[in-house]
Backbone as CSV, one residue per row, in Angstrom:
resi,resn,N_x,N_y,N_z,CA_x,CA_y,CA_z,C_x,C_y,C_z
1,VAL,0.853,-1.178,0.000,0.000,0.000,0.000,0.893,1.232,0.000
2,MET,0.633,2.104,-0.909,1.431,3.318,-1.026,0.850,4.381,-0.123
3,ASP,1.673,4.937,0.809,1.131,5.975,1.625,1.298,7.367,1.081
4,GLN,2.355,7.618,0.395,2.556,8.965,-0.139,3.204,8.860,-1.507
5,GLN,2.837,9.767,-2.367,3.490,9.872,-3.657,3.796,11.335,-3.872
6,LYS,4.977,11.619,-4.373,5.399,13.004,-4.503,6.053,13.193,-5.862
7,THR,5.789,14.300,-6.472,6.452,14.693,-7.702,7.045,16.072,-7.468
8,THR,8.310,16.226,-7.794,8.928,17.534,-7.665,9.535,17.918,-9.003
9,GLY,9.700,19.186,-9.220,10.324,19.643,-10.444,10.621,21.125,-10.357
10,PHE,11.537,21.535,-11.176,11.886,22.944,-11.277,11.531,23.360,-12.685
11,THR,10.768,24.435,-12.807,10.336,24.836,-14.143,10.562,26.317,-14.380
12,THR,10.703,26.642,-15.633,10.677,28.031,-16.098,9.583,28.010,-17.165
13,ASP,9.861,28.484,-18.368,8.889,28.359,-19.450,8.824,26.920,-19.956
14,ASP,9.917,26.214,-19.830,9.993,24.811,-20.233,10.325,23.977,-19.010
15,VAL,9.942,22.721,-19.040,10.316,21.816,-17.953,11.812,21.546,-18.077
16,VAL,12.540,21.764,-16.996,13.978,21.487,-17.004,14.322,20.285,-16.142
17,GLY,13.388,19.870,-15.275,13.640,18.700,-14.453,12.362,18.122,-13.903
18,PHE,12.396,16.814,-13.656,11.213,16.123,-13.170,11.655,14.901,-12.389
19,THR,11.041,14.690,-11.244,11.327,13.512,-10.433,10.014,12.920,-9.975
20,ARG,9.917,11.610,-10.049,8.713,10.925,-9.562,9.146,9.825,-8.605
21,ALA,8.467,9.775,-7.458,8.813,8.782,-6.445,7.574,8.427,-5.647
22,ARG,7.647,7.299,-4.983,6.566,6.931,-4.069,7.178,6.442,-2.765
23,LYS,6.427,6.680,-1.706,6.878,6.275,-0.378,5.910,5.243,0.171
24,ASP,6.468,4.180,0.686,5.685,3.146,1.343,6.376,2.858,2.672
25,ARG,5.766,3.343,3.733,6.313,3.261,5.084,7.666,3.974,5.142
26,ASP,8.766,3.238,5.347,10.082,3.884,5.462,10.889,3.811,4.163
27,LEU,10.272,3.296,3.083,10.961,3.110,1.803,10.535,4.174,0.800
28,LEU,11.502,4.854,0.211,11.246,5.786,-0.883,11.750,5.125,-2.153
29,HIS,10.881,4.985,-3.149,11.283,4.402,-4.425,11.224,5.490,-5.485
30,ILE,12.384,5.809,-6.061,12.481,6.819,-7.123,12.339,6.088,-8.453
31,SER,11.249,6.385,-9.154,10.988,5.701,-10.419,11.431,6.519,-11.629
32,TYR,11.667,7.802,-11.425,12.043,8.636,-12.564,12.721,9.904,-12.069
33,CYS,13.820,10.251,-12.694,14.510,11.512,-12.406,15.127,11.985,-13.711
34,MET,14.701,13.150,-14.174,15.186,13.674,-15.438,15.531,15.151,-15.294
35,VAL,16.657,15.521,-15.872,17.027,16.929,-16.009,17.409,17.124,-17.473
36,ALA,16.861,18.148,-18.098,17.156,18.433,-19.505,18.665,18.587,-19.705
37,LYS,19.150,18.096,-20.823,20.600,18.085,-21.083,21.256,19.440,-20.862
38,GLU,20.621,20.494,-21.334,21.233,21.826,-21.225,21.244,22.364,-19.788
39,HIS,20.579,21.682,-18.871,20.537,22.127,-17.476,21.246,21.160,-16.522
40,ARG,21.885,20.162,-17.070,22.579,19.179,-16.227,23.859,19.766,-15.653
41,ARG,24.354,19.099,-14.605,25.607,19.455,-13.935,25.502,20.820,-13.241
42,GLN,24.278,21.176,-12.820,24.056,22.418,-12.082,23.452,22.148,-10.711
43,GLY,23.315,20.863,-10.361,22.788,20.511,-9.049,21.278,20.347,-8.981
44,LEU,20.583,20.420,-10.117,19.120,20.328,-10.093,18.626,18.934,-9.713
45,GLY,19.206,17.901,-10.284,18.805,16.533,-9.940,19.048,16.242,-8.472
46,TYR,20.207,16.635,-7.994,20.556,16.465,-6.584,19.537,17.198,-5.701
47,ALA,19.209,18.425,-6.068,18.264,19.225,-5.281,16.869,18.601,-5.276
48,MET,16.427,18.074,-6.404,15.105,17.456,-6.462,15.030,16.219,-5.566
49,ILE,16.043,15.372,-5.619,16.030,14.151,-4.807,16.169,14.485,-3.326
50,LYS,17.022,15.411,-2.989,17.142,15.831,-1.589,15.823,16.431,-1.092
51,SER,15.138,17.180,-1.944,13.847,17.754,-1.585,12.827,16.656,-1.287
52,LEU,12.806,15.615,-2.116,11.906,14.489,-1.857,12.190,13.857,-0.501
53,CYS,13.449,13.599,-0.225,13.829,12.951,1.031,13.486,13.824,2.233
54,THR,13.564,15.131,2.082,13.243,16.054,3.165,11.737,16.148,3.383
55,LYS,10.983,16.270,2.296,9.532,16.450,2.400,8.807,15.193,2.856
56,LEU,9.341,14.047,2.535,8.698,12.788,2.913,9.375,12.262,4.168
57,SER,8.817,12.578,5.302,9.441,12.200,6.564,9.418,10.690,6.775
58,GLY,10.389,10.208,7.524,10.457,8.800,7.882,11.155,7.924,6.863
59,VAL,11.813,8.512,5.873,12.520,7.718,4.869,13.799,7.152,5.486
60,GLU,13.911,5.833,5.469,15.115,5.166,5.962,15.866,4.441,4.853
61,ARG,15.124,4.070,3.794,15.731,3.351,2.674,15.256,3.979,1.369
62,VAL,16.140,3.963,0.369,15.804,4.506,-0.950,16.183,3.471,-2.007
63,THR,15.245,3.194,-2.915,15.551,2.358,-4.074,15.300,3.196,-5.325
64,ILE,15.950,2.810,-6.411,15.832,3.582,-7.645,15.717,2.656,-8.847
65,ASP,15.080,3.146,-9.889,15.116,2.521,-11.209,16.123,3.335,-12.009
66,VAL,17.150,2.682,-12.536,18.190,3.391,-13.287,18.342,2.757,-14.656
67,ARG,18.297,3.590,-15.670,18.587,3.113,-17.022,20.079,2.798,-17.105
68,PRO,20.433,1.801,-17.892,21.861,1.448,-17.998,22.631,2.426,-18.896
69,GLU,22.605,3.685,-18.519,23.326,4.730,-19.252,24.418,5.279,-18.339
70,PRO,25.585,5.551,-18.869,26.675,6.058,-18.020,26.311,7.305,-17.222
71,THR,25.564,8.234,-17.812,25.199,9.461,-17.108,24.348,9.152,-15.876
72,ALA,23.348,8.302,-16.026,22.473,7.947,-14.907,23.234,7.189,-13.833
73,ILE,24.060,6.264,-14.240,24.838,5.474,-13.281,25.772,6.372,-12.484
74,ARG,26.465,7.291,-13.159,27.365,8.222,-12.456,26.598,9.103,-11.480
75,PHE,25.430,9.602,-11.912,24.646,10.488,-11.058,24.232,9.785,-9.767
76,PHE,23.640,8.598,-9.887,23.172,7.907,-8.695,24.318,7.365,-7.858
77,ALA,25.438,7.059,-8.467,26.624,6.680,-7.682,27.089,7.885,-6.854
78,TYR,27.040,9.083,-7.447,27.385,10.309,-6.724,26.429,10.549,-5.554
79,MET,25.141,10.269,-5.778,24.142,10.476,-4.732,24.368,9.536,-3.536
80,GLY,25.010,8.415,-3.812,25.295,7.454,-2.722,24.189,6.494,-2.606
């Protein structure tokens, strides 16, 4: 049973980032995290995920779906 679902993003005239996750008890599952290519390496992805973890209290574990792309793997490895 999903208790909370949260979507965060930073926008201007165009969507530059989007994150989708769901929380079930103490587990946060990140199913999608995207930052437009021209806005990458500015801390937006990091800020979105940290915002999710802060807003959804009681998170003790985080799981992610990661595409087998070097950029995604490096990003989530950086996140820890």
